[in-house]
Short mmCIF file of C-alpha atoms in Angstrom, two decimals:
data_model
loop_
_atom_site.label_atom_id
_atom_site.label_comp_id
_atom_site.label_asym_id
_atom_site.label_seq_id
_atom_site.Cartn_x
_atom_site.Cartn_y
_atom_site.Cartn_z
CA MET A 220 3.12 6.95 5.25
CA ASP A 221 1.47 10.22 4.32
CA LYS A 222 0.23 11.95 1.17
CA ASN A 223 3.67 13.39 0.40
CA THR A 224 5.40 10.01 0.42
CA ILE A 225 6.89 8.98 -2.92
CA VAL A 226 6.29 5.32 -3.75
CA ARG A 227 7.35 2.89 -6.45
CA SER A 228 7.18 -0.86 -6.82
CA LYS A 229 10.38 -2.77 -6.19
CA LYS A 230 11.92 -4.45 -9.20
CA LYS A 231 11.95 -7.86 -7.52
CA ILE A 232 8.18 -8.10 -7.79
CA ASP A 233 6.78 -10.59 -10.29
CA VAL A 234 3.26 -9.64 -11.34
CA THR A 235 1.10 -12.02 -13.34
CA ILE A 236 -2.39 -11.47 -14.71
CA LEU A 237 -4.80 -14.25 -13.83
CA ASN A 238 -8.50 -14.03 -14.76
CA GLY A 239 -8.18 -10.27 -15.27
CA GLU A 240 -6.66 -9.65 -11.84
CA LYS A 241 -3.05 -9.06 -10.97
CA VAL A 242 -1.28 -11.56 -8.78
CA ILE A 243 1.96 -10.58 -7.06
CA LEU A 244 4.33 -13.47 -6.53
CA ASP A 245 6.87 -13.22 -3.73
CA PHE A 246 9.50 -15.80 -4.55
CA ALA A 247 11.40 -15.09 -1.32
CA THR A 248 8.50 -16.19 0.89
CA GLY A 249 6.48 -18.33 -1.49
CA ASN A 250 3.42 -16.14 -0.89
CA TYR A 251 1.16 -14.70 -3.53
CA TYR A 252 -1.30 -11.83 -3.33
CA VAL A 253 -4.34 -11.29 -5.55
CA ILE A 254 -4.89 -7.60 -6.28
CA LYS A 255 -8.50 -6.75 -7.04
CA GLY A 256 -10.39 -3.76 -8.38
CA VAL A 257 -8.76 -0.36 -8.07
CA GLY A 258 -5.68 -2.04 -6.60
CA ASN A 259 -4.82 -3.07 -10.17
CA ILE A 260 -4.85 0.57 -11.26
CA ILE A 261 -2.73 1.64 -8.30
CA LEU A 262 -0.25 -1.14 -9.04
CA ASP A 263 0.07 0.17 -12.61
CA MET A 264 0.77 3.67 -11.25
CA LEU A 265 3.57 2.25 -9.09
CA GLU A 266 5.62 1.30 -12.14
CA SER A 267 7.26 4.72 -11.83
CA GLU A 268 7.82 7.00 -8.86
CA ILE A 269 4.63 8.73 -7.79
CA SER A 270 3.43 10.52 -4.69
CA VAL A 271 0.60 9.11 -2.63
CA ASN A 272 -1.24 12.37 -3.22
CA GLU A 273 -0.95 12.02 -6.99
CA ILE A 274 -2.44 8.51 -6.81
CA ILE A 275 -5.33 9.89 -4.77
CA GLU A 276 -5.90 12.79 -7.19
CA ARG A 277 -5.93 10.50 -10.22
CA LEU A 278 -8.41 8.15 -8.60
CA LEU A 279 -10.68 11.03 -7.59
CA THR A 280 -10.95 12.09 -11.24
CA GLU A 281 -11.92 8.54 -12.26
CA TYR A 282 -14.24 7.41 -9.46
CA ASP A 283 -17.17 8.84 -7.55
CA VAL A 284 -15.75 8.51 -4.04
CA SER A 285 -15.20 10.96 -1.21
CA ARG A 286 -11.71 12.36 -0.74
CA SER A 287 -11.46 11.02 2.81
CA GLU A 288 -12.51 7.50 1.79
CA CYS A 289 -10.10 7.54 -1.15
CA GLU A 290 -7.19 8.78 0.98
CA GLN A 291 -7.83 6.19 3.68
CA SER A 292 -8.18 3.30 1.21
CA VAL A 293 -5.10 4.26 -0.82
CA ILE A 294 -2.89 4.68 2.23
CA GLU A 295 -4.10 1.38 3.74
CA PHE A 296 -3.43 -0.44 0.45
CA LEU A 297 0.03 1.09 0.08
CA GLU A 298 0.90 0.28 3.69
CA LYS A 299 0.03 -3.37 3.04
CA LEU A 300 2.27 -3.34 -0.03
CA GLU A 301 5.02 -1.72 2.02
CA GLU A 302 4.64 -4.28 4.81
CA ALA A 303 5.05 -7.06 2.24
CA GLU A 304 8.13 -5.15 0.92
CA PHE A 305 6.62 -4.65 -2.53
CA ILE A 306 7.18 -0.90 -2.42
#
Protein backbone atom coordinates (compact mmCIF):
# COMPACT_ATOMS: atom_id res chain seq x y z
CA MET A 1 0.00 0.00 0.00
CA ASP A 2 1.28 3.46 -0.84
CA LYS A 3 0.02 7.04 -0.67
CA ASN A 4 -1.71 6.78 -4.06
CA THR A 5 -3.79 3.75 -3.07
CA ILE A 6 -7.54 4.36 -3.02
CA VAL A 7 -9.27 2.78 -0.03
CA ARG A 8 -12.82 2.31 1.18
CA SER A 9 -14.43 0.19 3.86
CA LYS A 10 -16.18 -2.95 2.71
CA LYS A 11 -19.94 -2.98 3.10
CA LYS A 12 -19.89 -6.19 5.13
CA ILE A 13 -18.37 -4.38 8.10
CA ASP A 14 -20.59 -3.83 11.11
CA VAL A 15 -19.37 -0.90 13.20
CA THR A 16 -20.80 -0.21 16.64
CA ILE A 17 -19.99 2.63 19.01
CA LEU A 18 -19.16 1.47 22.52
CA ASN A 19 -18.03 3.94 25.20
CA GLY A 20 -17.19 6.51 22.53
CA GLU A 21 -14.98 4.14 20.53
CA LYS A 22 -15.81 2.27 17.38
CA VAL A 23 -15.86 -1.49 17.46
CA ILE A 24 -15.69 -3.43 14.20
CA LEU A 25 -17.50 -6.75 14.33
CA ASP A 26 -16.41 -9.47 11.93
CA PHE A 27 -19.29 -11.91 11.83
CA ALA A 28 -17.39 -14.28 9.53
CA THR A 29 -14.64 -14.92 12.10
CA GLY A 30 -16.35 -13.91 15.32
CA ASN A 31 -13.58 -11.39 16.02
CA TYR A 32 -14.04 -7.81 17.07
CA TYR A 33 -11.63 -4.90 16.93
CA VAL A 34 -11.72 -1.77 19.08
CA ILE A 35 -10.67 1.31 17.12
CA LYS A 36 -9.20 4.04 19.30
CA GLY A 37 -8.24 7.68 18.87
CA VAL A 38 -7.52 8.90 15.36
CA GLY A 39 -8.47 5.47 14.04
CA ASN A 40 -12.09 6.52 14.57
CA ILE A 41 -11.60 9.53 12.31
CA ILE A 42 -9.88 7.43 9.64
CA LEU A 43 -12.70 4.90 9.79
CA ASP A 44 -15.20 7.71 9.15
CA MET A 45 -13.15 8.82 6.12
CA LEU A 46 -13.33 5.28 4.73
CA GLU A 47 -17.09 5.50 4.27
CA SER A 48 -16.36 6.73 0.75
CA GLU A 49 -13.43 6.17 -1.59
CA ILE A 50 -10.40 8.17 -0.55
CA SER A 51 -6.70 8.07 -1.28
CA VAL A 52 -4.22 7.29 1.46
CA ASN A 53 -2.58 10.63 0.71
CA GLU A 54 -5.85 12.51 1.24
CA ILE A 55 -6.29 10.84 4.64
CA ILE A 56 -2.76 11.91 5.56
CA GLU A 57 -3.32 15.49 4.37
CA ARG A 58 -6.56 15.83 6.33
CA LEU A 59 -4.95 14.54 9.50
CA LEU A 60 -1.98 16.89 9.10
CA THR A 61 -4.35 19.87 9.08
CA GLU A 62 -6.01 18.65 12.30
CA TYR A 63 -3.09 17.37 14.38
CA ASP A 64 0.38 18.56 15.31
CA VAL A 65 2.35 15.58 14.02
CA SER A 66 5.23 15.21 11.60
CA ARG A 67 4.43 14.16 8.05
CA SER A 68 6.64 11.06 8.28
CA GLU A 69 5.02 9.91 11.54
CA CYS A 70 1.54 10.52 10.14
CA GLU A 71 2.29 8.67 6.90
CA GLN A 72 3.77 5.70 8.73
CA SER A 73 0.91 5.47 11.25
CA VAL A 74 -1.83 5.82 8.63
CA ILE A 75 -0.32 3.21 6.32
CA GLU A 76 0.23 0.77 9.21
CA PHE A 77 -3.38 1.23 10.38
CA LEU A 78 -4.78 0.78 6.87
CA GLU A 79 -2.63 -2.31 6.29
CA LYS A 80 -4.08 -3.86 9.45
CA LEU A 81 -7.59 -3.10 8.20
CA GLU A 82 -6.69 -4.58 4.83
CA GLU A 83 -5.25 -7.71 6.45
CA ALA A 84 -8.52 -8.17 8.34
CA GLU A 85 -10.34 -7.63 4.99
CA PHE A 86 -12.17 -4.54 6.23
CA ILE A 87 -10.95 -2.44 3.30
